[in-house]
Amino acid sequence: MVRLLFILLLAVGSQHVYAQVKLARLFSDHVVLQRQKPIPVWGWANANEKVKVTLASQTLNTKADASGKWMVKFTPLEAGGPHQLSVTAKSGNIVVTDILIGEVWLCSGQSNMEWPVSASNNYQEEKKNADYPQIRHFRVEHEVSLTPEKDLKAGEWKIANSETVGGFTAIGFFFARELFQKLNIPVGILHSSWGGSQIEGWISKEAMLTNDELKGYAQKLPATWKDADEIMDRKLRKQLFGDATFIPTAEDEKKYVETGYSAIKGIRTNDPLGQWDWKGLMGFRGQGFMARQIEVPAEMAGKPTTLSLAENDGPVKIYINGKLVSEEIVKGIRKLDLPAGTFLSGTNQLVIKLGNMVGTSWFGPGMKGKAEDLYLTDGAQKISLATEWKLMPSFVESHEYAHLMNNVGTTIYNAMIVPLIPFGIRGALWYQGETNAGRAYQYRQSFPLMINDWRKLWSSDGNPDNFSFYWVQLSSYGASQDSNKGSGWAELREAQNMTLSLPKTGMAVTTDIGNPKDIHPTNKQDVAHRLAANALKFDYGQEIEHSSPLYNHVMFEGNKAIVSFDHAKEGLIIKDKYGYAKGFEIAGDDKVFYYTKAEVSGSSVVLSHPKVANPTSVRYGWSDAPEDANLFNKQGFPASPFRTDNWPGITVNNKFE
């Protein structure tokens, strides 16, 4: 028996030490490898094991290091294929087939980059035009890590066709399709994005440590998820109570359900349905309170009523005017029949104590359903309960935080970028910034920091790989306020404009194809075309106009301002029937802005206002949703929003914590 146990332990030990040779997950069937650049290929084997790697007609020999990692670098190849990649070692053999050599683009950012073809304009028609066997797509699954990961846990290359294209990044696919149609070269889409993510999650700790704005944060990064939860807890308490050190007691939280609506401060929301993650309570998992007032007319107060609530399939307690009226588990819409007198004539308080969803544990606390599921009725009349709620998490009850994209900076980079390095790419496409609009001034530093960081990480022989980097400027979403109120989105667009100072960068302006009522505009085709124009110009040598008109300089002559633009050699045009440029504001030293007409004169616009005798500033499209902006160049690209002044903005003091 002892001998048998010894043999089993020896076998287990051998399995732990012995590792069959493997490739990084990116190197799998149907992969597209970057042409005209050295081709790095890597993987793992036993420590110090000899490895032979063959691609096309090239064979390289190497040896795994002490940790088991090995890497080879093939000399550049021209577009073509299919080729085969083989790896041979004492511990095993690997063969990867249907490899194409072509153009590879990394697509990253938040939800507008993640947005799939299936949810974009004209999907049914796009499916019919999706049979492109030389376009391949690799999706990096959502993952976060406190330390850099060696390899991806999942993912595969998929060939573009009507069955697969619906799950591709829409911008990435439409971009790739235009390149293929014009170049007839295979295109690989390496897709690593996460909806709602802030840019700080995509930057390495090492890069943060070089930046005065982010250095302090990087020095205090948590070592464990428990530490991370404590940081999240402090941030949430500061957000809710104004004091990170304040921890509510059980007696404090008892007051939440007592009569007295003001006892719950909480987060106000007019949309109580959906995950709390998107209502200012990112990642919170545990018990919480939902509260609102209900104005009940006298004729309803004296009748039996039915209270209808959307779904939470865990234990739920319902309090009306401080009294517990229900405590049960219900699946689906919850309808509670209440006796006459439960509600008083006038103002009533409804408080719901609930926890995480059970059937969909990823959802966390809250309710899911439709607005029409929330109401109070006596059969004759109905009061909607779909707005005006407060949300308050319980700090007394056991709770934790889901490992989401914005809990801790650098964690997306660790899990979703590090395993891609140094896979050969031509460039990167980026669509992100909505989540950072509240810290737009800081984006002036964080965005170029990330670009330079990635280029350095993809370095070859110590020299940064200055691959092309093109991004989408924030579209139109939200209010159409003027400059006197200020706009975080306008300031974020300004930061994106400023980042054009980096070499080999470009930008697609999209304010004309946004949706002020939906942060996810579905016209991804035009967005991709504008990005492709940059690539076709700078990476593939086509003589085309690639850019929107960009502010160059302003001259003030008397009461007039004359604004000149780049990328408007053939002149500027107005895209409406009235014939004058809208979206322009002008101000003097008093910093009071007035909307005014602007007349086009070649590649310039001229504007004035009777209330501004001596103008000192001009702004254009300076709004979250500049719907009225209508200035374009003759190639159909919309002018980018801008300002000529440098007066402090509304986000100047907002910092990443």
XYZ file of C-alpha atoms in Angstrom, residues 5-549:
545
model
C 1.030 5.547 -2.656
C 4.670 6.374 -3.411
C 4.212 5.506 -7.089
C 1.060 7.691 -7.299
C 2.807 10.622 -5.671
C 5.745 10.198 -8.042
C 3.364 10.208 -11.016
C 1.604 13.346 -9.798
C 4.955 15.020 -9.236
C 6.095 14.074 -12.711
C 2.955 15.530 -14.237
C 3.570 18.788 -12.424
C 7.134 19.071 -13.747
C 6.476 17.690 -17.217
C 4.724 20.046 -19.610
C 3.830 19.205 -23.184
C 5.021 21.812 -25.652
C 2.327 24.386 -26.452
C 1.778 27.558 -28.449
C 0.279 30.808 -27.230
C -3.457 30.650 -27.897
C -3.251 33.294 -30.648
C -1.389 30.802 -32.835
C -4.263 28.556 -33.793
C -5.962 27.432 -36.994
C -7.011 30.275 -39.345
C -4.657 32.828 -37.747
C -3.590 35.865 -39.787
C 0.040 36.926 -39.313
C 1.340 40.398 -40.114
C 3.114 40.700 -43.460
C 6.328 42.653 -44.089
C 7.343 42.579 -40.430
C 9.326 40.038 -38.395
C 6.889 37.353 -37.181
C 7.282 36.463 -33.490
C 5.925 33.061 -32.431
C 6.057 31.864 -28.849
C 4.872 29.227 -26.428
C 5.946 26.996 -23.542
C 7.658 23.655 -22.983
C 9.749 22.010 -20.302
C 12.495 24.140 -18.838
C 15.503 24.205 -21.180
C 13.782 21.915 -23.704
C 14.863 22.202 -27.339
C 12.104 23.341 -29.709
C 11.991 23.386 -33.529
C 9.494 25.709 -35.222
C 8.649 25.792 -38.929
C 6.546 28.380 -40.791
C 6.178 28.286 -44.566
C 9.709 27.523 -45.765
C 11.518 28.793 -42.657
C 12.720 26.596 -39.795
C 14.107 27.973 -36.541
C 15.541 26.185 -33.525
C 15.395 27.504 -29.991
C 15.379 26.381 -26.387
C 12.873 27.075 -23.628
C 14.185 29.198 -20.775
C 14.209 28.203 -17.108
C 10.507 29.105 -16.798
C 9.619 27.042 -19.872
C 8.922 29.926 -22.246
C 10.356 29.945 -25.752
C 10.138 32.390 -28.675
C 11.321 32.556 -32.262
C 11.118 35.371 -34.787
C 10.664 34.545 -38.466
C 11.830 36.901 -41.196
C 9.050 38.923 -42.849
C 6.742 37.279 -45.386
C 4.554 38.774 -48.077
C 0.781 38.424 -48.175
C -0.475 34.981 -49.062
C -1.143 31.506 -47.822
C -2.484 29.224 -46.634
C 0.607 28.160 -44.722
C 1.287 25.716 -41.934
C 3.041 26.228 -38.599
C 4.609 23.242 -36.870
C 6.297 22.925 -33.500
C 8.388 19.892 -32.575
C 9.913 19.053 -29.213
C 10.646 15.977 -27.156
C 7.466 16.651 -25.176
C 5.184 16.736 -28.219
C 4.265 18.095 -31.634
C 1.845 20.827 -32.746
C 0.514 21.669 -36.183
C -1.483 24.841 -36.978
C -3.124 25.029 -40.400
C -4.811 27.530 -42.735
C -2.491 30.388 -41.806
C -2.689 33.563 -43.885
C -0.147 36.362 -44.107
C -1.731 39.791 -44.383
C -2.687 42.846 -42.360
C -3.484 42.595 -38.635
C -5.263 45.325 -36.701
C -5.818 45.405 -32.958
C -9.314 46.729 -32.127
C -9.761 47.946 -28.571
C -11.758 50.262 -26.324
C -15.180 50.120 -24.734
C -18.697 49.209 -25.864
C -18.785 51.079 -29.152
C -15.787 49.041 -30.306
C -17.264 45.889 -28.811
C -20.590 46.579 -30.573
C -21.292 43.609 -32.861
C -22.271 43.495 -36.503
C -25.548 41.836 -35.434
C -26.663 45.011 -33.631
C -25.553 47.444 -36.329
C -27.439 49.061 -39.186
C -28.734 46.788 -41.948
C -27.610 43.543 -40.333
C -29.628 41.319 -42.635
C -28.028 42.939 -45.665
C -24.590 42.863 -44.077
C -24.926 39.112 -43.478
C -25.371 38.668 -47.216
C -22.121 40.553 -47.808
C -20.063 38.778 -45.164
C -18.514 35.878 -47.073
C -14.856 36.897 -46.862
C -12.736 33.825 -46.092
C -9.606 35.976 -45.984
C -10.973 38.127 -43.138
C -10.552 36.494 -39.727
C -11.562 37.647 -36.252
C -10.171 36.724 -32.818
C -12.146 37.879 -29.798
C -10.313 38.216 -26.480
C -12.683 37.227 -23.683
C -13.315 39.630 -20.806
C -10.841 39.031 -18.027
C -9.096 41.070 -15.340
C -5.998 40.241 -13.338
C -3.981 41.973 -10.646
C -0.776 40.664 -12.244
C 0.220 40.191 -15.906
C -1.119 36.976 -17.435
C 1.067 34.727 -19.577
C -1.597 33.586 -22.021
C -5.269 33.881 -22.898
C -7.641 31.360 -21.338
C -9.954 31.174 -24.351
C -10.415 32.391 -27.915
C -10.172 31.216 -31.495
C -9.838 32.672 -34.975
C -13.109 32.707 -36.900
C -13.498 33.099 -40.649
C -15.914 35.811 -41.793
C -19.149 34.448 -43.229
C -22.878 34.902 -42.729
C -22.909 32.553 -39.741
C -20.019 34.080 -37.815
C -19.976 37.774 -38.703
C -22.776 38.726 -36.313
C -20.398 38.300 -33.371
C -17.519 40.295 -34.888
C -16.727 43.815 -33.727
C -18.726 45.893 -36.218
C -16.146 48.628 -36.611
C -13.384 46.058 -36.967
C -15.232 44.041 -39.602
C -16.375 46.989 -41.716
C -12.835 48.407 -41.521
C -11.325 45.060 -42.538
C -13.816 44.627 -45.375
C -12.934 47.994 -46.884
C -9.220 47.224 -46.666
C -9.687 43.836 -48.286
C -11.866 45.215 -51.070
C -9.260 47.865 -51.913
C -6.051 45.913 -51.255
C -7.060 42.280 -51.894
C -4.918 41.228 -48.936
C -5.987 39.023 -45.974
C -6.980 40.975 -42.857
C -6.921 39.777 -39.263
C -9.008 41.514 -36.603
C -7.548 41.067 -33.122
C -10.410 42.244 -30.945
C -9.810 43.119 -27.274
C -12.390 45.516 -25.834
C -14.735 45.804 -22.853
C -17.900 47.882 -22.634
C -17.831 50.629 -20.020
C -14.087 50.351 -19.438
C -12.064 53.378 -18.421
C -8.712 54.017 -20.044
C -6.799 53.531 -16.795
C -7.634 49.827 -16.922
C -5.723 49.497 -20.218
C -2.464 51.114 -19.032
C 0.414 49.202 -17.446
C 1.557 49.888 -13.907
C 5.023 50.682 -15.239
C 3.638 53.408 -17.503
C 1.529 54.879 -14.699
C 4.628 55.143 -12.534
C 6.182 57.474 -15.132
C 3.238 59.899 -15.035
C 2.816 62.504 -12.308
C -0.989 62.296 -12.483
C -1.165 58.495 -12.115
C 2.010 57.689 -10.210
C 0.362 57.900 -6.793
C -2.369 55.497 -7.844
C 0.096 52.979 -9.286
C 2.128 52.995 -6.085
C -0.938 51.889 -4.121
C -2.283 49.159 -6.388
C -3.826 46.317 -4.349
C -1.947 43.032 -4.133
C -5.060 40.875 -3.608
C -8.732 41.052 -4.529
C -9.527 41.371 -0.836
C -7.406 44.508 -0.763
C -9.169 45.676 -3.924
C -12.574 45.175 -2.278
C -11.518 47.305 0.675
C -10.464 50.088 -1.695
C -13.787 49.846 -3.547
C -15.631 49.938 -0.228
C -13.866 53.124 0.842
C -14.513 54.788 -2.526
C -18.197 53.873 -2.372
C -18.580 55.163 1.193
C -16.928 58.422 0.177
C -19.286 58.661 -2.795
C -22.384 58.019 -0.682
C -21.548 59.677 2.634
C -18.781 62.110 1.717
C -16.452 60.327 4.147
C -14.546 57.151 3.274
C -13.970 56.378 6.952
C -17.663 56.385 7.850
C -19.074 52.861 8.198
C -22.834 52.627 8.852
C -23.903 50.491 11.792
C -26.831 48.087 11.970
C -28.764 50.790 13.831
C -28.031 53.268 11.041
C -29.342 50.887 8.396
C -32.496 50.084 10.397
C -33.494 53.683 9.848
C -33.598 53.117 6.094
C -36.854 51.177 6.371
C -38.454 53.336 9.038
C -40.863 56.109 8.133
C -38.776 58.999 6.902
C -37.726 58.832 3.284
C -34.807 61.191 3.790
C -33.043 58.596 5.941
C -31.831 56.986 2.730
C -29.438 59.272 0.915
C -28.314 56.802 -1.697
C -27.960 57.256 -5.419
C -30.892 58.806 -7.237
C -32.031 57.161 -10.435
C -34.944 57.531 -12.814
C -34.281 54.034 -14.117
C -34.441 51.534 -11.259
C -34.262 48.518 -13.574
C -31.034 46.832 -14.562
C -27.723 46.241 -12.889
C -26.608 48.613 -10.186
C -23.190 48.522 -11.849
C -24.400 51.130 -14.345
C -26.021 53.378 -11.763
C -22.911 54.382 -9.831
C -22.469 51.186 -7.788
C -19.936 49.399 -9.979
C -19.283 45.823 -8.937
C -21.196 45.874 -5.645
C -22.554 42.445 -4.744
C -24.648 42.004 -1.635
C -27.771 43.318 0.074
C -29.194 46.732 -0.649
C -32.189 49.021 -0.372
C -34.385 50.583 -3.041
C -36.677 53.382 -1.902
C -39.121 55.912 -3.288
C -42.117 57.986 -2.300
C -45.578 57.303 -3.692
C -48.244 59.979 -3.799
C -51.545 58.142 -3.261
C -54.878 59.932 -3.870
C -57.511 59.723 -1.152
C -59.866 57.569 -3.223
C -57.157 54.913 -3.638
C -56.024 54.894 -0.008
C -59.270 53.369 1.179
C -59.222 50.470 -1.287
C -57.339 47.175 -1.636
C -54.371 47.649 -3.964
C -51.920 45.598 -5.977
C -48.232 46.493 -5.888
C -46.355 45.233 -8.934
C -42.560 45.006 -8.940
C -40.040 43.771 -11.493
C -38.069 40.599 -10.864
C -35.554 39.773 -8.199
C -35.606 36.019 -7.586
C -33.855 36.120 -4.220
C -35.291 36.870 -0.764
C -37.042 40.259 -0.852
C -38.486 42.309 2.001
C -41.007 45.037 1.256
C -41.706 47.872 3.692
C -44.524 50.380 3.321
C -44.462 53.334 5.687
C -42.036 51.499 7.949
C -44.080 48.291 8.174
C -42.903 44.970 6.761
C -45.707 43.809 4.454
C -43.994 40.985 2.562
C -40.995 38.685 2.897
C -40.780 35.969 0.282
C -39.021 34.557 -2.772
C -40.813 35.062 -6.084
C -39.670 34.265 -9.605
C -40.824 36.638 -12.299
C -42.940 39.760 -11.836
C -43.904 40.202 -8.187
C -47.545 41.185 -7.569
C -48.494 41.841 -3.989
C -52.183 42.172 -3.018
C -52.515 44.599 -0.136
C -55.561 45.322 2.059
C -57.337 48.666 2.212
C -55.538 51.128 4.459
C -52.043 49.876 3.643
C -51.389 53.126 1.815
C -52.281 56.498 3.290
C -53.748 59.434 1.462
C -50.817 61.589 0.399
C -47.123 60.727 0.649
C -46.147 57.110 1.329
C -42.750 55.466 1.642
C -41.870 52.246 -0.171
C -38.590 50.497 0.697
C -37.412 47.207 -0.783
C -34.553 45.272 0.757
C -33.068 42.785 -1.669
C -29.858 41.060 -2.653
C -28.188 39.541 -5.660
C -30.222 37.838 -8.331
C -30.017 34.063 -7.896
C -30.687 32.626 -11.348
C -28.335 35.173 -12.947
C -25.782 35.695 -10.194
C -23.635 37.942 -12.428
C -26.470 40.508 -12.333
C -25.957 41.448 -8.694
C -28.609 43.315 -6.673
C -31.496 45.175 -8.252
C -34.436 44.277 -10.438
C -34.804 43.345 -14.068
C -37.844 43.663 -16.267
C -39.781 46.431 -17.954
C -40.892 49.854 -16.778
C -44.519 48.744 -17.076
C -43.835 46.054 -14.441
C -43.548 48.772 -11.778
C -46.865 50.218 -10.622
C -49.501 50.496 -7.904
C -53.148 49.992 -8.825
C -56.567 49.721 -7.218
C -58.091 48.338 -10.395
C -59.506 51.680 -11.450
C -56.345 53.757 -11.631
C -52.640 53.018 -11.878
C -49.592 54.871 -10.527
C -46.321 54.204 -12.333
C -43.306 53.489 -10.133
C -40.796 53.478 -12.977
C -38.883 56.613 -11.911
C -37.571 58.541 -8.887
C -35.864 55.841 -6.821
C -32.924 55.874 -4.455
C -30.427 53.022 -4.250
C -28.369 52.316 -1.138
C -26.084 49.317 -0.602
C -25.868 47.672 2.808
C -22.424 47.883 4.356
C -23.515 45.927 7.435
C -24.463 42.795 5.502
C -21.780 40.587 3.977
C -20.775 41.972 0.591
C -18.030 41.925 -2.004
C -17.223 43.381 -5.423
C -17.329 41.597 -8.742
C -14.035 41.576 -10.598
C -15.119 44.018 -13.279
C -13.231 46.233 -15.686
C -13.181 49.373 -13.545
C -12.495 48.026 -10.067
C -8.741 48.406 -10.335
C -6.586 50.182 -12.897
C -4.173 48.125 -15.064
C -6.162 44.907 -14.602
C -7.590 44.804 -18.143
C -4.131 45.463 -19.520
C -2.745 42.579 -17.443
C -5.291 40.071 -18.726
C -6.320 41.301 -22.184
C -3.239 43.063 -23.616
C -0.169 41.411 -22.086
C -0.963 37.975 -23.622
C -1.084 39.626 -27.068
C 2.425 41.094 -26.867
C 4.384 40.989 -29.207
C 1.990 39.488 -31.789
C 2.662 41.283 -35.066
C 0.195 44.053 -35.958
C 0.045 46.877 -38.481
C -1.766 49.164 -36.094
C -4.530 49.696 -33.563
C -8.067 51.060 -33.728
C -9.446 52.602 -30.526
C -12.964 53.677 -29.560
C -13.136 54.711 -25.928
C -13.610 57.821 -23.830
C -17.259 57.913 -22.807
C -16.354 56.530 -19.371
C -13.548 59.076 -18.996
C -15.569 62.155 -19.993
C -15.815 63.212 -16.353
C -11.997 63.319 -16.214
C -11.427 64.771 -19.665
C -8.480 66.985 -18.686
C -6.629 63.965 -17.344
C -7.274 62.184 -20.646
C -4.847 64.654 -22.194
C -2.174 62.673 -20.359
C -3.637 59.193 -19.974
C -4.475 58.698 -23.656
C -1.043 59.492 -25.138
C 0.511 57.661 -22.181
C -1.333 54.488 -23.173
C -0.421 54.812 -26.858
C 3.263 55.314 -26.076
C 3.109 52.493 -23.524
C 1.700 49.994 -26.021
C 4.199 51.011 -28.687
C 7.043 50.518 -26.223
C 5.691 47.134 -25.147
C 5.568 46.002 -28.773
C 9.188 47.076 -29.138
C 11.675 45.247 -31.304
C 15.310 45.088 -30.224
C 14.676 47.885 -27.735
C 13.089 50.235 -30.261
C 9.379 51.078 -29.902
C 7.125 49.673 -32.605
C 5.534 52.934 -33.724
C 2.576 51.149 -35.241
C -0.291 53.269 -36.517
C -2.900 54.247 -33.946
C -6.292 55.559 -35.085
C -9.261 56.369 -32.891
C -12.877 57.450 -33.000
C -13.639 60.829 -31.502
C -16.620 60.759 -29.154
C -19.911 60.959 -30.997
C -23.005 62.974 -30.019
C -24.807 61.819 -26.903
C -26.760 63.560 -24.168
C -27.659 67.220 -23.864
C -27.067 69.956 -26.426
C -25.911 72.522 -23.893
C -23.930 75.659 -24.712
C -20.442 76.711 -23.673
C -21.763 78.741 -20.768
C -22.757 75.465 -19.097
C -19.701 73.516 -20.219
C -19.372 69.974 -21.523
C -17.259 67.060 -20.327
C -17.730 65.306 -23.664
C -16.461 68.372 -25.535
C -13.409 68.478 -23.276
C -12.779 64.776 -23.927
C -12.970 65.402 -27.683
C -10.458 68.204 -27.190
C -8.093 65.775 -25.432
C -8.473 63.390 -28.382
C -7.661 66.251 -30.774
C -4.560 67.104 -28.788
C -3.308 63.515 -28.993
C -2.977 63.915 -32.774
C 0.387 65.510 -31.950
C 1.776 61.970 -31.589
C 3.299 60.522 -34.778
C 1.354 58.048 -36.920
C -2.016 58.845 -35.391
C -5.380 59.677 -36.917
C -8.964 60.316 -35.874
C -12.467 59.692 -37.160
C -14.916 62.468 -36.270
C -18.464 61.120 -35.787
C -20.574 63.872 -34.228
C -22.853 63.840 -37.285
C -23.696 60.122 -37.053
C -24.304 59.793 -33.328
C -27.540 59.400 -31.422
C -28.135 61.918 -28.618
C -30.581 59.469 -27.015
C -28.392 56.368 -27.291
C -24.749 56.115 -26.346
C -24.429 53.305 -28.893
C -25.144 54.703 -32.362
C -25.717 51.798 -34.737
C -24.150 53.312 -37.851
C -20.777 51.630 -37.526
C -20.227 51.459 -41.285
C -19.424 55.162 -41.663
C -17.267 55.091 -38.530
C -15.211 52.246 -39.981
C -14.930 54.013 -43.349
C -13.483 57.114 -41.699
C -10.933 55.003 -39.822
C -10.104 53.120 -43.016
C -9.411 56.419 -44.784
C -6.552 57.017 -42.336
C -5.111 53.554 -42.913
C -5.465 53.738 -46.695
C -3.690 57.090 -46.680
C -0.833 56.463 -44.264
C -0.333 52.699 -44.219
C -1.197 51.806 -47.791
C -0.135 54.910 -49.706
C -3.397 55.945 -51.342
C -3.686 59.620 -52.266
C -6.996 60.413 -50.586
C -8.321 62.917 -48.078
C -8.335 61.081 -44.772
C -9.339 63.660 -42.195
C -12.111 65.902 -41.023
C -11.492 69.660 -41.058
